[in-house]
């Protein structure tokens, strides 16, 4: 019976000890270490770039300023990237995403005693590509909402053609109006500049005309016997 109890205690100890060591290992990751890593996490930057192949965009996501002893999980694809996978030191480039994907990246600590501790997550939303943006109808009106490169077109192609031509005509009329207003403003400016430059001569000319009129009126009054009407 005694030997049986010894065997039971031994077996119990074998199964219990690894779990105890695991708890102690996790306990080594104190709050200060976590706080330090989360401060480093705040410096991580993420941006995306794209290439167009056969009319379809392919996106690459670049993650920079990744601290050492940190690995990255792409939650969307389920892939994990450790330091050996990084493109360069502290930088990871993940290629091959499609448009309109919502991506989540989770960052984990690898420091001793903190392995698997989550530092935080970052999110990236890739835009829709508007195929109509390459249509010849958009040439010269790239600022039109239906001609923007990013953002799915909310209308059918026939409506796209109609609305694009409508916008182009509206823009043409606005430009003509601006040109007309510019010409009118230019003419007014020239008239004002002429008056400013020659106002002395104009005033002198007007004064001469007034004096002549007064003189003629006086002369006509004095010569009324010659049938000048006043």
PDB file of C-alpha atoms in Angstrom:
ATOM      1  CA  UNK A   1       0.000   0.000   0.000  1.00  0.00           C
ATOM      2  CA  UNK A   2       2.815   2.362   0.904  1.00  0.00           C
ATOM      3  CA  UNK A   3       4.609   1.618  -2.357  1.00  0.00           C
ATOM      4  CA  UNK A   4       1.365   2.314  -4.221  1.00  0.00           C
ATOM      5  CA  UNK A   5       1.063   5.740  -2.598  1.00  0.00           C
ATOM      6  CA  UNK A   6       4.662   6.570  -3.567  1.00  0.00           C
ATOM      7  CA  UNK A   7       3.907   5.725  -7.206  1.00  0.00           C
ATOM      8  CA  UNK A   8       0.791   7.937  -7.164  1.00  0.00           C
ATOM      9  CA  UNK A   9       2.696  10.900  -5.707  1.00  0.00           C
ATOM     10  CA  UNK A  10       5.459  10.475  -8.285  1.00  0.00           C
ATOM     11  CA  UNK A  11       3.025  10.381 -11.208  1.00  0.00           C
ATOM     12  CA  UNK A  12       1.120  13.378  -9.862  1.00  0.00           C
ATOM     13  CA  UNK A  13       4.372  15.340  -9.529  1.00  0.00           C
ATOM     14  CA  UNK A  14       5.432  14.523 -13.110  1.00  0.00           C
ATOM     15  CA  UNK A  15       2.216  15.957 -14.534  1.00  0.00           C
ATOM     16  CA  UNK A  16       1.998  18.929 -12.200  1.00  0.00           C
ATOM     17  CA  UNK A  17       5.551  20.323 -12.372  1.00  0.00           C
ATOM     18  CA  UNK A  18       5.472  21.449 -16.073  1.00  0.00           C
ATOM     19  CA  UNK A  19       2.278  23.347 -15.409  1.00  0.00           C
ATOM     20  CA  UNK A  20       3.787  25.019 -12.364  1.00  0.00           C
ATOM     21  CA  UNK A  21       6.874  26.047 -14.336  1.00  0.00           C
ATOM     22  CA  UNK A  22       4.654  27.429 -17.101  1.00  0.00           C
ATOM     23  CA  UNK A  23       2.763  29.588 -14.611  1.00  0.00           C
ATOM     24  CA  UNK A  24       6.023  30.875 -13.177  1.00  0.00           C
ATOM     25  CA  UNK A  25       7.338  31.671 -16.675  1.00  0.00           C
ATOM     26  CA  UNK A  26       4.235  33.724 -17.462  1.00  0.00           C
ATOM     27  CA  UNK A  27       4.589  35.435 -14.129  1.00  0.00           C
ATOM     28  CA  UNK A  28       8.023  36.746 -15.163  1.00  0.00           C
ATOM     29  CA  UNK A  29       6.358  39.105 -17.656  1.00  0.00           C
ATOM     30  CA  UNK A  30       5.603  41.913 -15.264  1.00  0.00           C
ATOM     31  CA  UNK A  31       3.630  45.050 -15.984  1.00  0.00           C
ATOM     32  CA  UNK A  32       6.727  47.197 -16.590  1.00  0.00           C
ATOM     33  CA  UNK A  33       7.941  44.910 -19.386  1.00  0.00           C
ATOM     34  CA  UNK A  34       4.485  44.917 -20.954  1.00  0.00           C
ATOM     35  CA  UNK A  35       4.286  48.715 -20.666  1.00  0.00           C
ATOM     36  CA  UNK A  36       7.711  49.117 -22.307  1.00  0.00           C
ATOM     37  CA  UNK A  37       6.733  46.917 -25.226  1.00  0.00           C
ATOM     38  CA  UNK A  38       3.404  48.632 -25.702  1.00  0.00           C
ATOM     39  CA  UNK A  39       5.220  51.958 -25.884  1.00  0.00           C
ATOM     40  CA  UNK A  40       7.374  50.485 -28.645  1.00  0.00           C
ATOM     41  CA  UNK A  41       4.187  49.208 -30.267  1.00  0.00           C
ATOM     42  CA  UNK A  42       2.933  52.803 -30.566  1.00  0.00           C
ATOM     43  CA  UNK A  43       5.838  53.534 -32.955  1.00  0.00           C
ATOM     44  CA  UNK A  44       4.850  50.836 -35.433  1.00  0.00           C
ATOM     45  CA  UNK A  45       3.730  52.230 -38.798  1.00  0.00           C
ATOM     46  CA  UNK A  46       1.715  50.497 -41.517  1.00  0.00           C
ATOM     47  CA  UNK A  47       1.117  51.645 -45.086  1.00  0.00           C
ATOM     48  CA  UNK A  48       0.054  50.015 -48.331  1.00  0.00           C
ATOM     49  CA  UNK A  49       1.111  50.297 -51.955  1.00  0.00           C
ATOM     50  CA  UNK A  50      -0.267  48.783 -55.133  1.00  0.00           C
ATOM     51  CA  UNK A  51       0.491  47.695 -58.683  1.00  0.00           C
ATOM     52  CA  UNK A  52      -1.998  47.313 -61.536  1.00  0.00           C
ATOM     53  CA  UNK A  53      -1.689  44.071 -63.497  1.00  0.00           C
ATOM     54  CA  UNK A  54      -4.154  43.304 -66.301  1.00  0.00           C
ATOM     55  CA  UNK A  55      -6.457  46.025 -65.004  1.00  0.00           C
ATOM     56  CA  UNK A  56      -6.555  44.639 -61.464  1.00  0.00           C
ATOM     57  CA  UNK A  57      -4.733  46.015 -58.412  1.00  0.00           C
ATOM     58  CA  UNK A  58      -2.489  43.959 -56.153  1.00  0.00           C
ATOM     59  CA  UNK A  59      -1.598  45.447 -52.768  1.00  0.00           C
ATOM     60  CA  UNK A  60       1.522  45.162 -50.641  1.00  0.00           C
ATOM     61  CA  UNK A  61       1.434  46.083 -46.958  1.00  0.00           C
ATOM     62  CA  UNK A  62       4.602  47.343 -45.271  1.00  0.00           C
ATOM     63  CA  UNK A  63       4.982  47.299 -41.489  1.00  0.00           C
ATOM     64  CA  UNK A  64       7.903  49.305 -40.094  1.00  0.00           C
ATOM     65  CA  UNK A  65       9.512  49.956 -36.695  1.00  0.00           C
ATOM     66  CA  UNK A  66       8.757  46.455 -35.438  1.00  0.00           C
ATOM     67  CA  UNK A  67      10.663  45.974 -32.156  1.00  0.00           C
ATOM     68  CA  UNK A  68      13.001  43.047 -31.690  1.00  0.00           C
ATOM     69  CA  UNK A  69      11.582  40.007 -29.901  1.00  0.00           C
ATOM     70  CA  UNK A  70       8.220  40.624 -31.534  1.00  0.00           C
ATOM     71  CA  UNK A  71       6.399  38.503 -34.097  1.00  0.00           C
ATOM     72  CA  UNK A  72       3.420  39.416 -36.254  1.00  0.00           C
ATOM     73  CA  UNK A  73       0.266  37.467 -36.964  1.00  0.00           C
ATOM     74  CA  UNK A  74      -1.818  38.258 -40.044  1.00  0.00           C
ATOM     75  CA  UNK A  75      -5.188  37.389 -38.543  1.00  0.00           C
ATOM     76  CA  UNK A  76      -6.881  37.599 -41.953  1.00  0.00           C
ATOM     77  CA  UNK A  77      -4.741  34.860 -43.522  1.00  0.00           C
ATOM     78  CA  UNK A  78      -3.673  33.073 -40.329  1.00  0.00           C
ATOM     79  CA  UNK A  79       0.013  33.413 -41.191  1.00  0.00           C
ATOM     80  CA  UNK A  80       2.663  34.283 -38.609  1.00  0.00           C
ATOM     81  CA  UNK A  81       5.835  36.234 -39.396  1.00  0.00           C
ATOM     82  CA  UNK A  82       8.848  36.075 -37.116  1.00  0.00           C
ATOM     83  CA  UNK A  83      12.042  38.119 -37.274  1.00  0.00           C
ATOM     84  CA  UNK A  84      13.637  35.778 -39.827  1.00  0.00           C
ATOM     85  CA  UNK A  85      10.729  36.559 -42.195  1.00  0.00           C
ATOM     86  CA  UNK A  86      11.272  40.313 -42.076  1.00  0.00           C
ATOM     87  CA  UNK A  87      12.311  41.976 -45.325  1.00  0.00           C
ATOM     88  CA  UNK A  88      14.854  44.167 -43.562  1.00  0.00           C
ATOM     89  CA  UNK A  89      15.602  44.880 -39.931  1.00  0.00           C
ATOM     90  CA  UNK A  90      12.435  45.989 -38.132  1.00  0.00           C
ATOM     91  CA  UNK A  91      10.456  45.942 -41.400  1.00  0.00           C
ATOM     92  CA  UNK A  92       8.040  43.419 -42.866  1.00  0.00           C
ATOM     93  CA  UNK A  93       6.458  43.501 -46.339  1.00  0.00           C
ATOM     94  CA  UNK A  94       3.501  41.224 -47.014  1.00  0.00           C
ATOM     95  CA  UNK A  95       2.464  40.968 -50.670  1.00  0.00           C
ATOM     96  CA  UNK A  96      -0.460  39.736 -52.692  1.00  0.00           C
ATOM     97  CA  UNK A  97      -3.567  41.275 -51.129  1.00  0.00           C
ATOM     98  CA  UNK A  98      -6.663  42.005 -53.200  1.00  0.00           C
ATOM     99  CA  UNK A  99      -8.841  45.092 -53.172  1.00  0.00           C
ATOM    100  CA  UNK A 100     -11.507  45.724 -50.543  1.00  0.00           C
ATOM    101  CA  UNK A 101      -9.870  43.547 -47.885  1.00  0.00           C
ATOM    102  CA  UNK A 102     -10.070  44.341 -44.192  1.00  0.00           C
ATOM    103  CA  UNK A 103      -6.783  43.284 -42.586  1.00  0.00           C
ATOM    104  CA  UNK A 104      -5.902  42.737 -38.936  1.00  0.00           C
ATOM    105  CA  UNK A 105      -2.341  42.415 -37.648  1.00  0.00           C
ATOM    106  CA  UNK A 106      -1.674  41.226 -34.111  1.00  0.00           C
ATOM    107  CA  UNK A 107       1.712  41.763 -32.466  1.00  0.00           C
ATOM    108  CA  UNK A 108       3.115  39.368 -29.866  1.00  0.00           C
ATOM    109  CA  UNK A 109       6.059  39.573 -27.501  1.00  0.00           C
ATOM    110  CA  UNK A 110       8.880  37.022 -27.662  1.00  0.00           C
ATOM    111  CA  UNK A 111      10.845  38.348 -24.712  1.00  0.00           C
ATOM    112  CA  UNK A 112      11.856  35.845 -22.062  1.00  0.00           C
ATOM    113  CA  UNK A 113       8.952  35.157 -19.777  1.00  0.00           C
ATOM    114  CA  UNK A 114       6.558  37.089 -22.055  1.00  0.00           C
ATOM    115  CA  UNK A 115       6.291  34.785 -25.048  1.00  0.00           C
ATOM    116  CA  UNK A 116       2.873  35.062 -26.642  1.00  0.00           C
ATOM    117  CA  UNK A 117       1.846  38.164 -24.709  1.00  0.00           C
ATOM    118  CA  UNK A 118      -0.227  40.397 -27.028  1.00  0.00           C
ATOM    119  CA  UNK A 119       1.172  43.909 -27.495  1.00  0.00           C
ATOM    120  CA  UNK A 120      -1.745  45.155 -29.553  1.00  0.00           C
ATOM    121  CA  UNK A 121      -3.411  45.052 -32.970  1.00  0.00           C
ATOM    122  CA  UNK A 122      -3.428  47.249 -36.064  1.00  0.00           C
ATOM    123  CA  UNK A 123      -6.021  47.420 -38.827  1.00  0.00           C
ATOM    124  CA  UNK A 124      -5.818  48.193 -42.546  1.00  0.00           C
ATOM    125  CA  UNK A 125      -8.690  48.526 -45.022  1.00  0.00           C
ATOM    126  CA  UNK A 126      -7.770  48.251 -48.686  1.00  0.00           C
ATOM    127  CA  UNK A 127      -9.942  50.321 -51.064  1.00  0.00           C
ATOM    128  CA  UNK A 128     -12.033  49.273 -54.043  1.00  0.00           C
ATOM    129  CA  UNK A 129     -10.533  49.938 -57.456  1.00  0.00           C
ATOM    130  CA  UNK A 130     -12.707  51.833 -59.931  1.00  0.00           C
ATOM    131  CA  UNK A 131     -12.103  50.274 -63.346  1.00  0.00           C
ATOM    132  CA  UNK A 132     -13.924  53.165 -65.034  1.00  0.00           C
ATOM    133  CA  UNK A 133     -11.121  55.496 -63.964  1.00  0.00           C
ATOM    134  CA  UNK A 134      -9.128  54.273 -66.992  1.00  0.00           C
ATOM    135  CA  UNK A 135     -11.974  54.918 -69.435  1.00  0.00           C
ATOM    136  CA  UNK A 136     -11.138  57.516 -72.136  1.00  0.00           C
ATOM    137  CA  UNK A 137     -14.286  59.391 -71.099  1.00  0.00           C
ATOM    138  CA  UNK A 138     -12.474  60.385 -67.889  1.00  0.00           C
ATOM    139  CA  UNK A 139      -9.634  62.107 -69.727  1.00  0.00           C
ATOM    140  CA  UNK A 140      -9.487  65.728 -68.604  1.00  0.00           C
ATOM    141  CA  UNK A 141     -12.101  65.273 -65.852  1.00  0.00           C
ATOM    142  CA  UNK A 142     -10.167  63.020 -63.488  1.00  0.00           C
ATOM    143  CA  UNK A 143     -11.527  65.023 -60.548  1.00  0.00           C
ATOM    144  CA  UNK A 144     -15.091  63.824 -61.297  1.00  0.00           C
ATOM    145  CA  UNK A 145     -16.337  61.441 -58.579  1.00  0.00           C
ATOM    146  CA  UNK A 146     -17.107  58.624 -61.057  1.00  0.00           C
ATOM    147  CA  UNK A 147     -13.592  58.928 -62.479  1.00  0.00           C
ATOM    148  CA  UNK A 148     -11.749  58.621 -59.172  1.00  0.00           C
ATOM    149  CA  UNK A 149      -9.307  55.715 -59.058  1.00  0.00           C
ATOM    150  CA  UNK A 150     -10.484  54.403 -55.698  1.00  0.00           C
ATOM    151  CA  UNK A 151     -14.053  53.631 -54.762  1.00  0.00           C
ATOM    152  CA  UNK A 152     -16.454  51.271 -56.493  1.00  0.00           C
ATOM    153  CA  UNK A 153     -18.602  52.900 -59.164  1.00  0.00           C
ATOM    154  CA  UNK A 154     -22.197  53.020 -57.834  1.00  0.00           C
ATOM    155  CA  UNK A 155     -23.793  53.178 -61.326  1.00  0.00           C
ATOM    156  CA  UNK A 156     -24.033  51.022 -64.429  1.00  0.00           C
ATOM    157  CA  UNK A 157     -21.710  51.710 -67.353  1.00  0.00           C
ATOM    158  CA  UNK A 158     -24.511  53.350 -69.358  1.00  0.00           C
ATOM    159  CA  UNK A 159     -25.208  55.706 -66.454  1.00  0.00           C
ATOM    160  CA  UNK A 160     -21.480  56.294 -66.136  1.00  0.00           C
ATOM    161  CA  UNK A 161     -21.306  57.409 -69.786  1.00  0.00           C
ATOM    162  CA  UNK A 162     -24.348  59.649 -69.382  1.00  0.00           C
ATOM    163  CA  UNK A 163     -23.221  61.288 -66.141  1.00  0.00           C
ATOM    164  CA  UNK A 164     -19.661  61.717 -67.372  1.00  0.00           C
ATOM    165  CA  UNK A 165     -20.779  63.517 -70.535  1.00  0.00           C
ATOM    166  CA  UNK A 166     -23.149  65.647 -68.455  1.00  0.00           C
ATOM    167  CA  UNK A 167     -20.325  66.627 -66.108  1.00  0.00           C
ATOM    168  CA  UNK A 168     -17.991  67.398 -69.018  1.00  0.00           C
ATOM    169  CA  UNK A 169     -20.570  69.727 -70.625  1.00  0.00           C
ATOM    170  CA  UNK A 170     -21.229  71.437 -67.289  1.00  0.00           C
ATOM    171  CA  UNK A 171     -17.509  71.953 -66.797  1.00  0.00           C
ATOM    172  CA  UNK A 172     -17.190  73.382 -70.341  1.00  0.00           C
ATOM    173  CA  UNK A 173     -19.970  75.926 -69.711  1.00  0.00           C
ATOM    174  CA  UNK A 174     -18.403  76.930 -66.390  1.00  0.00           C
ATOM    175  CA  UNK A 175     -15.049  77.468 -68.057  1.00  0.00           C
ATOM    176  CA  UNK A 176     -16.650  79.603 -70.789  1.00  0.00           C
ATOM    177  CA  UNK A 177     -18.403  81.687 -68.128  1.00  0.00           C
ATOM    178  CA  UNK A 178     -15.129  82.191 -66.288  1.00  0.00           C
ATOM    179  CA  UNK A 179     -13.423  83.297 -69.494  1.00  0.00           C
ATOM    180  CA  UNK A 180     -16.252  85.760 -70.211  1.00  0.00           C
ATOM    181  CA  UNK A 181     -16.079  87.144 -66.673  1.00  0.00           C
ATOM    182  CA  UNK A 182     -12.337  87.436 -66.975  1.00  0.00           C
ATOM    183  CA  UNK A 183     -12.667  89.381 -70.248  1.00  0.00           C
ATOM    184  CA  UNK A 184     -15.286  91.683 -68.704  1.00  0.00           C
ATOM    185  CA  UNK A 185     -13.127  92.263 -65.663  1.00  0.00           C
ATOM    186  CA  UNK A 186     -10.160  92.939 -67.907  1.00  0.00           C
ATOM    187  CA  UNK A 187     -12.123  95.545 -69.889  1.00  0.00           C
ATOM    188  CA  UNK A 188     -13.340  97.250 -66.710  1.00  0.00           C
ATOM    189  CA  UNK A 189      -9.833  97.277 -65.363  1.00  0.00           C
ATOM    190  CA  UNK A 190      -8.504  98.875 -68.544  1.00  0.00           C
ATOM    191  CA  UNK A 191     -11.195 101.583 -68.422  1.00  0.00           C
ATOM    192  CA  UNK A 192     -10.419 102.353 -64.780  1.00  0.00           C
ATOM    193  CA  UNK A 193      -6.704 102.401 -65.481  1.00  0.00           C
ATOM    194  CA  UNK A 194      -7.287 104.795 -68.389  1.00  0.00           C
ATOM    195  CA  UNK A 195      -9.337 107.113 -66.171  1.00  0.00           C
ATOM    196  CA  UNK A 196      -6.696 107.042 -63.441  1.00  0.00           C
ATOM    197  CA  UNK A 197      -3.853 107.668 -65.888  1.00  0.00           C
ATOM    198  CA  UNK A 198      -5.582 110.481 -67.789  1.00  0.00           C
ATOM    199  CA  UNK A 199      -8.013 111.960 -65.281  1.00  0.00           C
ATOM    200  CA  UNK A 200      -6.223 115.355 -65.383  1.00  0.00           C
ATOM    201  CA  UNK A 201      -6.695 115.584 -69.118  1.00  0.00           C
ATOM    202  CA  UNK A 202     -10.272 114.382 -68.838  1.00  0.00           C
ATOM    203  CA  UNK A 203     -11.114 116.941 -66.171  1.00  0.00           C
ATOM    204  CA  UNK A 204      -9.398 119.647 -68.217  1.00  0.00           C
ATOM    205  CA  UNK A 205     -11.325 118.612 -71.332  1.00  0.00           C
ATOM    206  CA  UNK A 206     -14.622 118.626 -69.472  1.00  0.00           C
ATOM    207  CA  UNK A 207     -13.825 122.042 -68.018  1.00  0.00           C
ATOM    208  CA  UNK A 208     -13.064 123.405 -71.483  1.00  0.00           C
ATOM    209  CA  UNK A 209     -16.341 122.002 -72.832  1.00  0.00           C
ATOM    210  CA  UNK A 210     -18.295 123.555 -69.939  1.00  0.00           C
ATOM    211  CA  UNK A 211     -16.625 126.951 -70.486  1.00  0.00           C
ATOM    212  CA  UNK A 212     -17.386 126.789 -74.193  1.00  0.00           C
ATOM    213  CA  UNK A 213     -21.021 126.011 -73.480  1.00  0.00           C
ATOM    214  CA  UNK A 214     -21.243 128.897 -71.012  1.00  0.00           C
ATOM    215  CA  UNK A 215     -19.571 131.229 -73.488  1.00  0.00           C
ATOM    216  CA  UNK A 216     -21.917 130.180 -76.274  1.00  0.00           C
ATOM    217  CA  UNK A 217     -24.942 130.701 -74.034  1.00  0.00           C
ATOM    218  CA  UNK A 218     -23.707 134.160 -73.035  1.00  0.00           C
ATOM    219  CA  UNK A 219     -22.924 135.087 -76.594  1.00  0.00           C
ATOM    220  CA  UNK A 220     -26.356 133.866 -77.724  1.00  0.00           C
ATOM    221  CA  UNK A 221     -28.075 135.970 -75.060  1.00  0.00           C
ATOM    222  CA  UNK A 222     -26.194 139.075 -76.112  1.00  0.00           C
ATOM    223  CA  UNK A 223     -26.904 138.466 -79.761  1.00  0.00           C
ATOM    224  CA  UNK A 224     -30.564 137.691 -79.320  1.00  0.00           C
ATOM    225  CA  UNK A 225     -31.420 140.192 -81.975  1.00  0.00           C
ATOM    226  CA  UNK A 226     -29.937 137.786 -84.496  1.00  0.00           C
ATOM    227  CA  UNK A 227     -32.694 135.358 -83.510  1.00  0.00           C
ATOM    228  CA  UNK A 228     -30.567 133.044 -81.322  1.00  0.00           C
ATOM    229  CA  UNK A 229     -32.867 131.175 -78.999  1.00  0.00           C
ATOM    230  CA  UNK A 230     -31.950 130.894 -75.407  1.00  0.00           C
TER     231      UNK A 230
END
